mmCIF file with all atom_site columns, C-alpha atoms in Angstrom:
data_model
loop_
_atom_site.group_PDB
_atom_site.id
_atom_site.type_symbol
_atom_site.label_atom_id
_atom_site.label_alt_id
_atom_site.label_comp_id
_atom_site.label_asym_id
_atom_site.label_entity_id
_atom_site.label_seq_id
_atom_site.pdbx_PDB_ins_code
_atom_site.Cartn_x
_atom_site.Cartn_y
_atom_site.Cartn_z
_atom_site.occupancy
_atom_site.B_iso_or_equiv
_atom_site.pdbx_formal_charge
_atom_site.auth_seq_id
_atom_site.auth_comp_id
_atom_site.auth_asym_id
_atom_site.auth_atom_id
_atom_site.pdbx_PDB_model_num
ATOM 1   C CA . UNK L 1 1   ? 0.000   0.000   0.000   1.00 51.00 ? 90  UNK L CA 1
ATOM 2   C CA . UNK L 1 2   ? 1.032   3.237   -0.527  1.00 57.00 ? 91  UNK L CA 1
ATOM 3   C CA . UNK L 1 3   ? 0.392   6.900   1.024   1.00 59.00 ? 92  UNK L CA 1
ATOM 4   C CA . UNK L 1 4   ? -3.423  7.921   0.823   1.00 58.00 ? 93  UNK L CA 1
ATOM 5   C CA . UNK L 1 5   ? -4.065  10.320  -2.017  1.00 67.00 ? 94  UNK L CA 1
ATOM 6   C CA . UNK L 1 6   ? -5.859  13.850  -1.464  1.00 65.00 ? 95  UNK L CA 1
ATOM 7   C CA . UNK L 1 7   ? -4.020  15.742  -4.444  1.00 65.00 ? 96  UNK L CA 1
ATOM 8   C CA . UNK L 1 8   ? -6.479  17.056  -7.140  1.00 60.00 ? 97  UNK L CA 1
ATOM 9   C CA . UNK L 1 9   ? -8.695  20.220  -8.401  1.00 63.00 ? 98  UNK L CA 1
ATOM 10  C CA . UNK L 1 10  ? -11.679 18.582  -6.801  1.00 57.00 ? 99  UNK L CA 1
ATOM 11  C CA . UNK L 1 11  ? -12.511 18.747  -3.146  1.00 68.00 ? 100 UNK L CA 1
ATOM 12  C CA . UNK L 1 12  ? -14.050 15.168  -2.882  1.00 81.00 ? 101 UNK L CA 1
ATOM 13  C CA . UNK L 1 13  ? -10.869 13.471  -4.750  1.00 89.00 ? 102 UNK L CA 1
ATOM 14  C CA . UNK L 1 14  ? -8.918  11.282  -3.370  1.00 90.00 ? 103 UNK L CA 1
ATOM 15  C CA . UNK L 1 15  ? -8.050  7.652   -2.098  1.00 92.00 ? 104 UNK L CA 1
ATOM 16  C CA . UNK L 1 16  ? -7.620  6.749   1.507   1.00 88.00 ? 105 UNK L CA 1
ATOM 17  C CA . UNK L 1 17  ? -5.710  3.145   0.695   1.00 92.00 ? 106 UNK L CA 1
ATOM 18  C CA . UNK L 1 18  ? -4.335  3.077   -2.679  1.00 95.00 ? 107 UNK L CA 1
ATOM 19  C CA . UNK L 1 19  ? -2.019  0.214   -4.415  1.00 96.00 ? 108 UNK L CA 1
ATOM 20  C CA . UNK L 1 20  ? 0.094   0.785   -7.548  1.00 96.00 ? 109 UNK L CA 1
ATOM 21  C CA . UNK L 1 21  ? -0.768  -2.067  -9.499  1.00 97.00 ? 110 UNK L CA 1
ATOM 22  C CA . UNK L 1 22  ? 2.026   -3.407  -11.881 1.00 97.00 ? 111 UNK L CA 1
ATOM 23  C CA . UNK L 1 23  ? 0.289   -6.229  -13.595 1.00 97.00 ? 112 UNK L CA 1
ATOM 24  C CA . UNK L 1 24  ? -1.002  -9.828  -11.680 1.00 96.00 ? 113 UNK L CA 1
ATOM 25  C CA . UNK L 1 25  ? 0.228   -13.235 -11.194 1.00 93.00 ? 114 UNK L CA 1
ATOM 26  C CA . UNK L 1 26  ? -1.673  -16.211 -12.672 1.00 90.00 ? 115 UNK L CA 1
ATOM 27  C CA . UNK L 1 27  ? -0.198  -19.658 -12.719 1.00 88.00 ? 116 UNK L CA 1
ATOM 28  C CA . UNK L 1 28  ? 2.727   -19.496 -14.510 1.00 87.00 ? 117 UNK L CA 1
ATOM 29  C CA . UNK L 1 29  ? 1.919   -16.080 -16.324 1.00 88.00 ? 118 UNK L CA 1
ATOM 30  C CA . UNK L 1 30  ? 1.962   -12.720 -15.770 1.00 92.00 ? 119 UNK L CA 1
ATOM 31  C CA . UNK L 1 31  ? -0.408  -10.262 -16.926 1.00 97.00 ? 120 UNK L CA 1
ATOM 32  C CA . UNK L 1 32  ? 1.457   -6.608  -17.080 1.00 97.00 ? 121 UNK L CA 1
ATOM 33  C CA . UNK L 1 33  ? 0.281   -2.991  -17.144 1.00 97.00 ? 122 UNK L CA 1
ATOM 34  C CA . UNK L 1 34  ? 1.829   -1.098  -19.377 1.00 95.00 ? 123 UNK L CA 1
ATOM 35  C CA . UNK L 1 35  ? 2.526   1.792   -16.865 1.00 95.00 ? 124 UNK L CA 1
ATOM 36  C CA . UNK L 1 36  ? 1.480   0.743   -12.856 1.00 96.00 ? 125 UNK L CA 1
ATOM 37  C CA . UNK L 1 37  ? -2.042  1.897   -11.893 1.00 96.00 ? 126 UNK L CA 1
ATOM 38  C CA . UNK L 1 38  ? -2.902  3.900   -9.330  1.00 96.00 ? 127 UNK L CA 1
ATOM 39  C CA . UNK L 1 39  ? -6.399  2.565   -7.583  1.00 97.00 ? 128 UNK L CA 1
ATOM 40  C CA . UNK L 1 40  ? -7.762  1.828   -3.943  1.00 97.00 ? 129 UNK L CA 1
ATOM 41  C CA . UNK L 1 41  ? -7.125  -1.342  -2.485  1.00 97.00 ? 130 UNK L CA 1
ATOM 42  C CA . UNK L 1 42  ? -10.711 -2.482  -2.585  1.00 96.00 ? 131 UNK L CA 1
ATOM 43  C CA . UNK L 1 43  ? -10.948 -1.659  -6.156  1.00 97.00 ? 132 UNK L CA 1
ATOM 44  C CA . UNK L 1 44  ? -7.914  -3.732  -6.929  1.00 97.00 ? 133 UNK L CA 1
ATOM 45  C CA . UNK L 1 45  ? -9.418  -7.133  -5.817  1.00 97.00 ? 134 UNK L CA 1
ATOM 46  C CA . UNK L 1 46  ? -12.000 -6.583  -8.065  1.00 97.00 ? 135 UNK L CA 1
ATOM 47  C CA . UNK L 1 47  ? -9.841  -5.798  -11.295 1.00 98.00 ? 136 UNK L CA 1
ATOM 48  C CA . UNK L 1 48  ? -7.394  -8.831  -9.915  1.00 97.00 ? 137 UNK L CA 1
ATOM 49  C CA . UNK L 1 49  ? -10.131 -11.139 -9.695  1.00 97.00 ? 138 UNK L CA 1
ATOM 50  C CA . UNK L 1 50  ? -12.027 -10.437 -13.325 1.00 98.00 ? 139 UNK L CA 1
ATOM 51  C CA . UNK L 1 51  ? -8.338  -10.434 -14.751 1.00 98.00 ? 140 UNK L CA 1
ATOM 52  C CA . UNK L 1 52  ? -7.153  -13.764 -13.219 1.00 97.00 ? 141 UNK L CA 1
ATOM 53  C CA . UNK L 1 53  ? -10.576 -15.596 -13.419 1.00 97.00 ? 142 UNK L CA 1
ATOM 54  C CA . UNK L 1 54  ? -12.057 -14.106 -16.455 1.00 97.00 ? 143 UNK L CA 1
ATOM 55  C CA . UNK L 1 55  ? -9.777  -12.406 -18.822 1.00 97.00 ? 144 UNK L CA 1
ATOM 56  C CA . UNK L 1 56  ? -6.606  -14.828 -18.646 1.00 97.00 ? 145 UNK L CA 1
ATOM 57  C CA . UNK L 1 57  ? -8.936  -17.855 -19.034 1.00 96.00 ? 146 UNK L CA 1
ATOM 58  C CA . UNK L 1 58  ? -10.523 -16.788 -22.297 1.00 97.00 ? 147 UNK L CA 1
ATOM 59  C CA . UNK L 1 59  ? -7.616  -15.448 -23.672 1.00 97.00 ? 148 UNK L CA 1
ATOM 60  C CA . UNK L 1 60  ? -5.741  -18.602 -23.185 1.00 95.00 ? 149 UNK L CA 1
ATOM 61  C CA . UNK L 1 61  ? -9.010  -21.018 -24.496 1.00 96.00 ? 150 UNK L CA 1
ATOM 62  C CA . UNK L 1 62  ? -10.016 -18.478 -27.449 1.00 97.00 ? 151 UNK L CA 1
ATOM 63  C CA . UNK L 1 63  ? -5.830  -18.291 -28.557 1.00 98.00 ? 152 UNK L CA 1
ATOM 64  C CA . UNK L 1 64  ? -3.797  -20.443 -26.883 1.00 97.00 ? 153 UNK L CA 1
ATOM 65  C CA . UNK L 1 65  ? -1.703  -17.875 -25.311 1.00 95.00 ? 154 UNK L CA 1
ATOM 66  C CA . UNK L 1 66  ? -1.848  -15.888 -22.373 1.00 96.00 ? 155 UNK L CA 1
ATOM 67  C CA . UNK L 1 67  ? -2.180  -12.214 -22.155 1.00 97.00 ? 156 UNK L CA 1
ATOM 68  C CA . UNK L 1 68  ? 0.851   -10.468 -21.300 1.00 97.00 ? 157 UNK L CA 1
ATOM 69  C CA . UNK L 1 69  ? -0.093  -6.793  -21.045 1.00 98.00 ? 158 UNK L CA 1
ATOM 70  C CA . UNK L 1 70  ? -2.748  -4.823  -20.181 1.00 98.00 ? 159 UNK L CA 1
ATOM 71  C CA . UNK L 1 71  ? -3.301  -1.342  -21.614 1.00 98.00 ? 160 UNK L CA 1
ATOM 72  C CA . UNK L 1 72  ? -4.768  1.294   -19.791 1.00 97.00 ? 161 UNK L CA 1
ATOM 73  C CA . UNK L 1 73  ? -5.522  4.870   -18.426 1.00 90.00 ? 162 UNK L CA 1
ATOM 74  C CA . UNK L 1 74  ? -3.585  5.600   -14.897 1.00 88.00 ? 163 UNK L CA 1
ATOM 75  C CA . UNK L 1 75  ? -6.417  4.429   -12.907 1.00 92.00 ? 164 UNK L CA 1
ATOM 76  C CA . UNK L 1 76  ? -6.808  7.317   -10.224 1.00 93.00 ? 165 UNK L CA 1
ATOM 77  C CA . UNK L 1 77  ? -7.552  10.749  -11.896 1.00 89.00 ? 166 UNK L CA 1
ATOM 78  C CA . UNK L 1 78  ? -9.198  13.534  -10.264 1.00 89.00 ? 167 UNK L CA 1
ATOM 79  C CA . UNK L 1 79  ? -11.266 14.817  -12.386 1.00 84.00 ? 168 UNK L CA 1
ATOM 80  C CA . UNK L 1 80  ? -15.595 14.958  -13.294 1.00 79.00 ? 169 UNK L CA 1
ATOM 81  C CA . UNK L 1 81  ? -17.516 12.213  -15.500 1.00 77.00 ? 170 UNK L CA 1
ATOM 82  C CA . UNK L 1 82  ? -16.241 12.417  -19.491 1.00 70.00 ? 171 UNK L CA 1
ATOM 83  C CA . UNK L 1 83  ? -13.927 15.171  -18.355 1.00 68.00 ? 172 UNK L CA 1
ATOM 84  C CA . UNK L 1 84  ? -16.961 17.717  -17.834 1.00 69.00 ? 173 UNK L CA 1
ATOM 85  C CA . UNK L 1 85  ? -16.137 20.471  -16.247 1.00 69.00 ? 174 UNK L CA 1
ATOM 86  C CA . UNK L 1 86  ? -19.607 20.048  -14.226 1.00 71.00 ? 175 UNK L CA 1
ATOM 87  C CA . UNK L 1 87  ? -21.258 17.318  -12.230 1.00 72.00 ? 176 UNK L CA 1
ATOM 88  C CA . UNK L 1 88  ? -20.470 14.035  -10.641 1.00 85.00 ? 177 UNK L CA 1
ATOM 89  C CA . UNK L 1 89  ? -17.239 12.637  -9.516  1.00 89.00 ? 178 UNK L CA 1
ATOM 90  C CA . UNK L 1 90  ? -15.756 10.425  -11.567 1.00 89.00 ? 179 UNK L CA 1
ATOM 91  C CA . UNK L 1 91  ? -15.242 6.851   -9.806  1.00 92.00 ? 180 UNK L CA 1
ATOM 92  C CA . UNK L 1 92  ? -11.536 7.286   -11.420 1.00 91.00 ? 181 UNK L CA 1
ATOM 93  C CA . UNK L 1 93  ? -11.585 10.684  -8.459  1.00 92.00 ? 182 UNK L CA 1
ATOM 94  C CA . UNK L 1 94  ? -11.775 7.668   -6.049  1.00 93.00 ? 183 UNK L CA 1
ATOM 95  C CA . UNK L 1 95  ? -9.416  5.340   -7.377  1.00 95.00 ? 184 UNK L CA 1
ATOM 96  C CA . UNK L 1 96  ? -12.522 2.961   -8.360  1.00 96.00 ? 185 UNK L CA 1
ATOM 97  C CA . UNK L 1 97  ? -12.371 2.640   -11.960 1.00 96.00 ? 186 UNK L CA 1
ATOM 98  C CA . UNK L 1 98  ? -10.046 1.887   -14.574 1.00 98.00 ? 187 UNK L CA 1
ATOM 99  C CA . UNK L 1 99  ? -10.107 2.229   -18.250 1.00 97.00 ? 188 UNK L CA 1
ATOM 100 C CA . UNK L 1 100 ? -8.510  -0.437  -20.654 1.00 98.00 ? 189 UNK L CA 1
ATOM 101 C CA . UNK L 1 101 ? -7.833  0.354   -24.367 1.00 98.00 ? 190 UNK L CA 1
ATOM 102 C CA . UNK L 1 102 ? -6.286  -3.352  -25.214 1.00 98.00 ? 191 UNK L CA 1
ATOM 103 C CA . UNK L 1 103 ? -4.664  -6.362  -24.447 1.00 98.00 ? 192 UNK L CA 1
ATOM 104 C CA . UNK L 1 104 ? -1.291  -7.930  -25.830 1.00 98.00 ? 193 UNK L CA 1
ATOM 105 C CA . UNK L 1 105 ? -1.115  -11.423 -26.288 1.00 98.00 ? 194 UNK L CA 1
ATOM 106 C CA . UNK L 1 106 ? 2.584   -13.343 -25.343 1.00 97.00 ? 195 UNK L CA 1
ATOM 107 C CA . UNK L 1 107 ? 3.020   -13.556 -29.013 1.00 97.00 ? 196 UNK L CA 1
ATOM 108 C CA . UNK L 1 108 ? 3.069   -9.643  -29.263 1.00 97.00 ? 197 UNK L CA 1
ATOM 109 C CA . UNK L 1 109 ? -0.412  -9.514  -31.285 1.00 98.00 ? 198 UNK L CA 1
ATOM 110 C CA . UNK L 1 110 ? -2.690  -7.163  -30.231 1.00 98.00 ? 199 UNK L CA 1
ATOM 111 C CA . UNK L 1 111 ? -6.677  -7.163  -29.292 1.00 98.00 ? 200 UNK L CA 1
ATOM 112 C CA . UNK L 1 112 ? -7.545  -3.305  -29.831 1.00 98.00 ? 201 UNK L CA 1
ATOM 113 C CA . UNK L 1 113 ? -10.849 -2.430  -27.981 1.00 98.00 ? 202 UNK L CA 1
ATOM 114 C CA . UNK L 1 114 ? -11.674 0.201   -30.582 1.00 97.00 ? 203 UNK L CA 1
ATOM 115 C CA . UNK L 1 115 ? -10.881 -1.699  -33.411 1.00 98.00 ? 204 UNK L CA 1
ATOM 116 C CA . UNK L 1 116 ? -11.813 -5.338  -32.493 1.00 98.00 ? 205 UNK L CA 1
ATOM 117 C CA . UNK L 1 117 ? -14.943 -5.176  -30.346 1.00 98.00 ? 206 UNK L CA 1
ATOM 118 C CA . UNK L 1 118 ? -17.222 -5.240  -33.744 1.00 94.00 ? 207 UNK L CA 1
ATOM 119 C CA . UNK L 1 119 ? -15.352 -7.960  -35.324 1.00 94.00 ? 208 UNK L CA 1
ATOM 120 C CA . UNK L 1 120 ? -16.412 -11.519 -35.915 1.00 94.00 ? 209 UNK L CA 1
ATOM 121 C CA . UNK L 1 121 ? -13.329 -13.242 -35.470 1.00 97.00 ? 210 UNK L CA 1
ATOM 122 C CA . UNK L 1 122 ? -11.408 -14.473 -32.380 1.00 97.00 ? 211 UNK L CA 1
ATOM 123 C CA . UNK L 1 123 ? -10.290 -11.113 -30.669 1.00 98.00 ? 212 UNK L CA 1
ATOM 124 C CA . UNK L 1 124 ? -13.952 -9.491  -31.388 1.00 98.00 ? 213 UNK L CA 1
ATOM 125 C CA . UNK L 1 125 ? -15.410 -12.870 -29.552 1.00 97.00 ? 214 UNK L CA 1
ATOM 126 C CA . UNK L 1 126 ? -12.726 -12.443 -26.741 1.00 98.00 ? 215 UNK L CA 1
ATOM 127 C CA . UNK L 1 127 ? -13.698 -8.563  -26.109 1.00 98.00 ? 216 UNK L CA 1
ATOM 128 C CA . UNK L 1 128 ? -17.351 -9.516  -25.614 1.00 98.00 ? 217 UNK L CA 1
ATOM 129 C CA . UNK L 1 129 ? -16.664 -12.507 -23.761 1.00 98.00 ? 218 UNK L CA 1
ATOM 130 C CA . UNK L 1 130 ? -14.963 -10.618 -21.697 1.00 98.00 ? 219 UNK L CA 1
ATOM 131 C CA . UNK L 1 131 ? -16.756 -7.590  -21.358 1.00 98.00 ? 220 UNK L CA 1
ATOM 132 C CA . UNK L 1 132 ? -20.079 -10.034 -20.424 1.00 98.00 ? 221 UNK L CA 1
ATOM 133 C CA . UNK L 1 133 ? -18.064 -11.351 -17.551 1.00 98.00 ? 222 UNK L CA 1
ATOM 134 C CA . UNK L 1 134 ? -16.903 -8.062  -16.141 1.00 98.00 ? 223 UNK L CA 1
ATOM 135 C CA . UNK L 1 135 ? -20.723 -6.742  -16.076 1.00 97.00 ? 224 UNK L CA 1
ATOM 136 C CA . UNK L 1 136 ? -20.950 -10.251 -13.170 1.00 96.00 ? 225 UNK L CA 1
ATOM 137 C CA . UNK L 1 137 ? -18.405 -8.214  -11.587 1.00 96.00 ? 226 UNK L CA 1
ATOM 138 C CA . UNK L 1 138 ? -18.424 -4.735  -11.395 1.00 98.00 ? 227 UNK L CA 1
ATOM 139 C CA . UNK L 1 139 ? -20.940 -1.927  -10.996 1.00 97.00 ? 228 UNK L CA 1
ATOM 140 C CA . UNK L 1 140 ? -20.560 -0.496  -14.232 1.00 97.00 ? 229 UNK L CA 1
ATOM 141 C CA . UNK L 1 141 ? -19.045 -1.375  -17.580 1.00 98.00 ? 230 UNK L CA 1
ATOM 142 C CA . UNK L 1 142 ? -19.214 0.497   -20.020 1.00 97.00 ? 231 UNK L CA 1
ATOM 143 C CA . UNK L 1 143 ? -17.770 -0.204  -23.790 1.00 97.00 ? 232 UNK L CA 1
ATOM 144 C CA . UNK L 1 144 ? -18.034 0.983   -27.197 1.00 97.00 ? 233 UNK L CA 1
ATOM 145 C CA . UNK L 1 145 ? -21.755 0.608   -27.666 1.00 96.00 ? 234 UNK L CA 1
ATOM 146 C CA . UNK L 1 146 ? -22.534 2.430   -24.588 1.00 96.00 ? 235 UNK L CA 1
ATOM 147 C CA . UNK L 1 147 ? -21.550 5.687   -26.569 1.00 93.00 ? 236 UNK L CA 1
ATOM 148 C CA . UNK L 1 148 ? -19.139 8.170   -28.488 1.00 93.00 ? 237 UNK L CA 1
ATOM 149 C CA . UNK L 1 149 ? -17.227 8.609   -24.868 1.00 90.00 ? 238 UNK L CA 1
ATOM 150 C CA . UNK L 1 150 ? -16.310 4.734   -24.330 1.00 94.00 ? 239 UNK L CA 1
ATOM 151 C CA . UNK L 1 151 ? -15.616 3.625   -28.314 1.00 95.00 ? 240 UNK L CA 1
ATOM 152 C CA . UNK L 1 152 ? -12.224 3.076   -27.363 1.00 97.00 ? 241 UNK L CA 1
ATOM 153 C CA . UNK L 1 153 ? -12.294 1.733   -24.452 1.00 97.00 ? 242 UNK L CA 1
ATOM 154 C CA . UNK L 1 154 ? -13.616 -0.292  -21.305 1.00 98.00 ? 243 UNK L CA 1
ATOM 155 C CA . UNK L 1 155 ? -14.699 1.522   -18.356 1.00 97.00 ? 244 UNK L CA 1
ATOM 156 C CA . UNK L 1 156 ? -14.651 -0.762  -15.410 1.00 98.00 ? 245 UNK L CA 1
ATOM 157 C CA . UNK L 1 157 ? -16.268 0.624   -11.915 1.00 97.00 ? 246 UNK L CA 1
ATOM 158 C CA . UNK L 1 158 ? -17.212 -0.625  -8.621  1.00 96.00 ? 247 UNK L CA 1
ATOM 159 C CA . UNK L 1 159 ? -18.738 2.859   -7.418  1.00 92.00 ? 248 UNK L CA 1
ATOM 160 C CA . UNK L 1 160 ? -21.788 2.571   -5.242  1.00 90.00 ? 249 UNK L CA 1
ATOM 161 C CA . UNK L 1 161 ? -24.556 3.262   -7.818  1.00 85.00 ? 250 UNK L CA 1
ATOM 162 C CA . UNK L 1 162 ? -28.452 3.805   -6.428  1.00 85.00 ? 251 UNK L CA 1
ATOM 163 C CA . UNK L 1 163 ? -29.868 3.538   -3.402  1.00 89.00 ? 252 UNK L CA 1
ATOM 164 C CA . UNK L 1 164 ? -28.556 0.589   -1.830  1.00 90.00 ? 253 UNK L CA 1
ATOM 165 C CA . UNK L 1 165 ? -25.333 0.410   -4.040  1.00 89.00 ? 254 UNK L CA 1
ATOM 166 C CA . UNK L 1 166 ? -26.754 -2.349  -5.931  1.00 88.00 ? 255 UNK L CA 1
ATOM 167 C CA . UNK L 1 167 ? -27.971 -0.751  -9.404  1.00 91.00 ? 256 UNK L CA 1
ATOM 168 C CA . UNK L 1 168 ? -25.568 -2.229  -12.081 1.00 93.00 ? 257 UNK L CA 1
ATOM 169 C CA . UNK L 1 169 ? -24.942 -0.541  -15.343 1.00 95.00 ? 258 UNK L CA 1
ATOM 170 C CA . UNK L 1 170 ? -23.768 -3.064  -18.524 1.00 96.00 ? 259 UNK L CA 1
ATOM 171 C CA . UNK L 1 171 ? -23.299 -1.523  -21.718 1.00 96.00 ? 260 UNK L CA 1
#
């Protein structure tokens, strides 16, 4: 664990136990980030657990070979939803969210979330194999069909959405 975080432009920003996540350990492979992310510690058993019981499965039935890198945004960033200047924290303000742009395989191909996820072939069927399985596991998910904002991308959450933090969003 690392220092808390309270830096930002927001007031409400910040996470009390944050972890910089380098990548995780399944079996005999390792899944890296390509930079370390910055998220809270309760955040980073859920990512862990969709990567190692979810992602590196279906890579490794659907190819053959494991994933070896992850790509994605920093994880932490204070800032408002889609970078408004007005509104609701982002869950990324409270180091509960993560976006990820693609996935390298050991063989140094690629599975691009922008360019794959509409694809009917083997990395198109991965990404929404995937993307299924992460809605069983976080609060929201949001891809390219959720709108122009998320085309690229996944956006993974496990922010307290609703009344009783139990209102999932899967798009």
């Amino acid at each position: 664990m690392a220092e808390p975080v309270t830096d930002g432009g927001y007031e409400d920003c910040g996470i009390a136990d944050p972890v910089r996540l380098a990548g995780v350990v399944s079996g005999p492979n390792t899944a890296k980030f390509h930079a370390p992310v910055t998220i809270s510690c309760d955040f980073a058993k859920v990512l862990t657990d969709w990567l190692r019981r979810d992602v590196l499965p279906v890579a490794e039935l659907e190819f053959g070979i494991p994933v070896a890198v992850v790509a994605s945004g920093p994880g932490y960033q204070c800032r408002r939803r889609n970078n408004r200047p007005d509104g609701k924290l982002s869950e990324h303000a409270l180091g509960m969210a993560i976006d990820i742009t693609q996935f390298q395989l050991a063989d140094s191909s690629n599975i691009s979330i922008e360019k794959d996820w509409v694809t009917a072939t083997g990395k198109g069927k991965f990404l929404q194999a995937i993307h299924a399985k992460a809605c069983r596991r976080f609060t929201t998910v949001l891809g390219p069909d959720a709108d122009a904002n998320h085309r690229s991308h996944f956006h993974l959450d496990a922010g307290c959405h609703g009344q009783d933090c139990t209102y999932i969003i899967c798009q």
